[in-house]
Amino acid sequence: MKHRALPTLLGCLVFLSSCASDDDLVLCPSLSAPPEGARAFVVTDEYQQTVDVRLNGVRSECTAEANGNILMAVKAGLKLTRNLAENAEADIAVVPMMTAILDSDDQVVSNDSFGYKNGFDTDLARLLPVVEFELMVPAGGRAVISLTPNR
């Protein structure tokens, strides 16, 4: 029994080491959303229907860059809800979002705005998409994300 344990253990170590990455994960900088940016209302393209959009959880995974910056791979969950009594037709809702990167002195070093397109099928009242994006945060800095209304 002891003779089989060593080859099995070595095999497991070789297997697990092949899964290792050159990118070492590090503790992520602060990532926040202001209360007024955690919820927004947007209007669909075709039928001008109001959609309630909320941030539904945010996760990030971070790696250190050679220059000291931190690369944040962010996954932001959204919850989009519309009232089917207004219109149950298929339509598109674009969720505008923005990000800001602040340095260690809370000075804005960069910001970006982008939209995330979502399609509602006929008779579908709720969508739960996940938006994925990357942010480069300076050492000691932090990031802020926000939904922005289009209405």
Coordinates of C-alpha atoms in Angstrom, one line a residue:
M1 CA 0.0 0.0 0.0
K2 CA 2.8 2.4 0.9
H3 CA 4.5 1.8 -2.5
R4 CA 1.4 2.9 -4.4
A5 CA 0.9 6.1 -2.4
L6 CA 4.1 7.7 -3.5
P7 CA 3.6 7.4 -7.3
T8 CA -0.1 8.5 -6.8
L9 CA 1.1 11.6 -4.8
L10 CA 3.7 12.4 -7.4
G11 CA 1.2 12.1 -10.2
C12 CA -1.2 14.5 -8.4
L13 CA 1.6 17.0 -7.8
V14 CA 2.6 16.9 -11.5
F15 CA -1.1 17.3 -12.5
L16 CA -1.7 20.2 -10.1
S17 CA 1.5 22.0 -11.1
S18 CA 0.4 22.0 -14.7
C19 CA -2.6 24.0 -13.7
A20 CA -0.5 26.7 -12.1
S21 CA -0.4 30.0 -13.9
D22 CA 2.4 32.5 -14.4
D23 CA 0.0 35.2 -13.2
D24 CA 0.0 35.3 -9.4
L25 CA -3.3 36.3 -8.0
V26 CA -3.1 39.2 -5.5
L27 CA -5.5 40.9 -3.1
C28 CA -7.8 43.2 -5.1
P29 CA -8.0 47.0 -4.6
S30 CA -11.2 48.4 -3.3
L31 CA -14.0 48.2 -5.8
S32 CA -17.2 50.1 -5.0
A33 CA -20.4 51.5 -6.4
P34 CA -22.1 54.6 -5.0
P35 CA -25.6 54.0 -3.8
E36 CA -27.0 56.2 -6.6
G37 CA -25.1 54.2 -9.1
A38 CA -26.3 50.8 -8.1
R39 CA -29.7 51.3 -9.7
A40 CA -30.8 53.0 -12.9
F41 CA -33.7 53.1 -15.3
V42 CA -33.1 52.6 -19.0
V43 CA -35.5 52.7 -22.0
T44 CA -35.7 49.9 -24.6
D45 CA -34.9 50.7 -28.2
E46 CA -38.1 49.8 -30.1
Y47 CA -41.0 50.1 -27.7
Q48 CA -39.5 52.7 -25.3
Q49 CA -40.3 50.5 -22.3
T50 CA -38.7 51.4 -18.9
V51 CA -36.4 48.7 -17.6
D52 CA -35.3 48.8 -13.9
V53 CA -31.5 47.9 -13.8
R54 CA -29.7 47.0 -10.6
L55 CA -26.2 45.8 -9.8
N56 CA -26.6 42.3 -8.6
G57 CA -23.2 41.5 -7.1
V58 CA -19.7 42.2 -8.2
R59 CA -16.6 39.9 -8.2
S60 CA -13.1 40.6 -9.2
E61 CA -9.9 38.6 -9.6
C62 CA -6.6 40.5 -9.6
T63 CA -3.1 40.0 -10.8
A64 CA 0.0 42.2 -10.2
E65 CA 1.6 43.8 -13.2
A66 CA 5.4 44.3 -13.5
N67 CA 5.0 48.1 -13.2
G68 CA 3.2 47.7 -9.8
N69 CA -0.3 48.2 -11.2
I70 CA -3.1 45.8 -10.5
L71 CA -5.1 44.3 -13.3
M72 CA -8.7 43.7 -12.1
A73 CA -10.8 41.2 -14.0
V74 CA -14.3 42.2 -13.0
K75 CA -17.6 40.4 -13.3
A76 CA -20.6 42.5 -12.5
G77 CA -24.0 40.9 -12.2
L78 CA -27.0 42.8 -13.4
K79 CA -30.7 42.4 -12.8
L80 CA -32.9 43.9 -15.5
T81 CA -36.7 43.9 -14.9
R82 CA -39.5 45.2 -17.1
N83 CA -43.3 45.3 -16.6
L84 CA -44.9 42.9 -19.1
A85 CA -48.3 44.7 -18.7
E86 CA -46.7 47.6 -20.6
N87 CA -45.5 45.5 -23.5
A88 CA -44.4 41.9 -23.8
E89 CA -42.7 42.2 -27.2
A90 CA -39.1 41.4 -27.9
D91 CA -36.8 44.4 -27.5
I92 CA -33.3 45.6 -26.7
A93 CA -32.1 47.4 -23.6
V94 CA -28.6 49.0 -23.5
V95 CA -27.3 49.5 -20.0
P96 CA -24.8 52.3 -19.8
M97 CA -22.1 51.9 -17.2
M98 CA -19.1 53.9 -16.2
T99 CA -15.8 53.2 -14.3
A100 CA -13.4 55.5 -12.6
I101 CA -9.9 54.7 -11.4
L102 CA -8.5 56.7 -8.5
D103 CA -5.0 56.8 -7.2
S104 CA -3.8 56.6 -3.6
D105 CA -4.7 60.3 -3.1
D106 CA -8.3 59.7 -4.4
Q107 CA -7.5 61.7 -7.6
V108 CA -9.2 60.3 -10.7
V109 CA -6.6 59.0 -13.1
S110 CA -8.9 57.6 -15.7
N111 CA -12.6 57.0 -16.4
D112 CA -14.5 55.1 -19.1
S113 CA -18.1 54.8 -20.2
F114 CA -19.5 51.8 -22.1
G115 CA -22.8 50.2 -22.8
Y116 CA -23.9 46.6 -22.3
K117 CA -26.6 45.4 -24.8
N118 CA -29.3 43.0 -23.6
G119 CA -32.1 41.4 -25.5
F120 CA -35.5 40.6 -24.1
D121 CA -37.5 37.8 -25.7
T122 CA -41.2 38.1 -26.0
D123 CA -42.9 37.6 -22.6
L124 CA -39.6 37.7 -20.7
A125 CA -39.8 40.0 -17.7
R126 CA -36.3 39.6 -16.2
L127 CA -32.7 39.1 -17.3
L128 CA -29.7 38.3 -15.1
P129 CA -26.6 38.9 -17.3
V130 CA -23.0 39.2 -16.2
V131 CA -20.9 42.0 -17.6
E132 CA -17.1 41.2 -17.8
F133 CA -14.4 43.9 -18.1
E134 CA -10.9 44.7 -16.9
L135 CA -9.6 47.7 -15.0
M136 CA -6.0 48.7 -14.5
V137 CA -5.6 50.2 -11.0
P138 CA -2.4 51.9 -9.7
A139 CA -0.7 50.6 -6.6
G140 CA -2.7 52.0 -3.6
G141 CA -5.6 53.0 -5.8
R142 CA -9.2 51.9 -6.0
A143 CA -11.9 51.5 -8.6
V144 CA -15.5 52.8 -8.8
I145 CA -18.2 51.4 -11.1
S146 CA -21.7 52.9 -11.7
L147 CA -24.8 52.4 -13.7
T148 CA -25.9 55.5 -15.6
P149 CA -29.5 56.1 -16.7
N150 CA -30.4 56.7 -20.3
R151 CA -33.7 58.3 -19.5

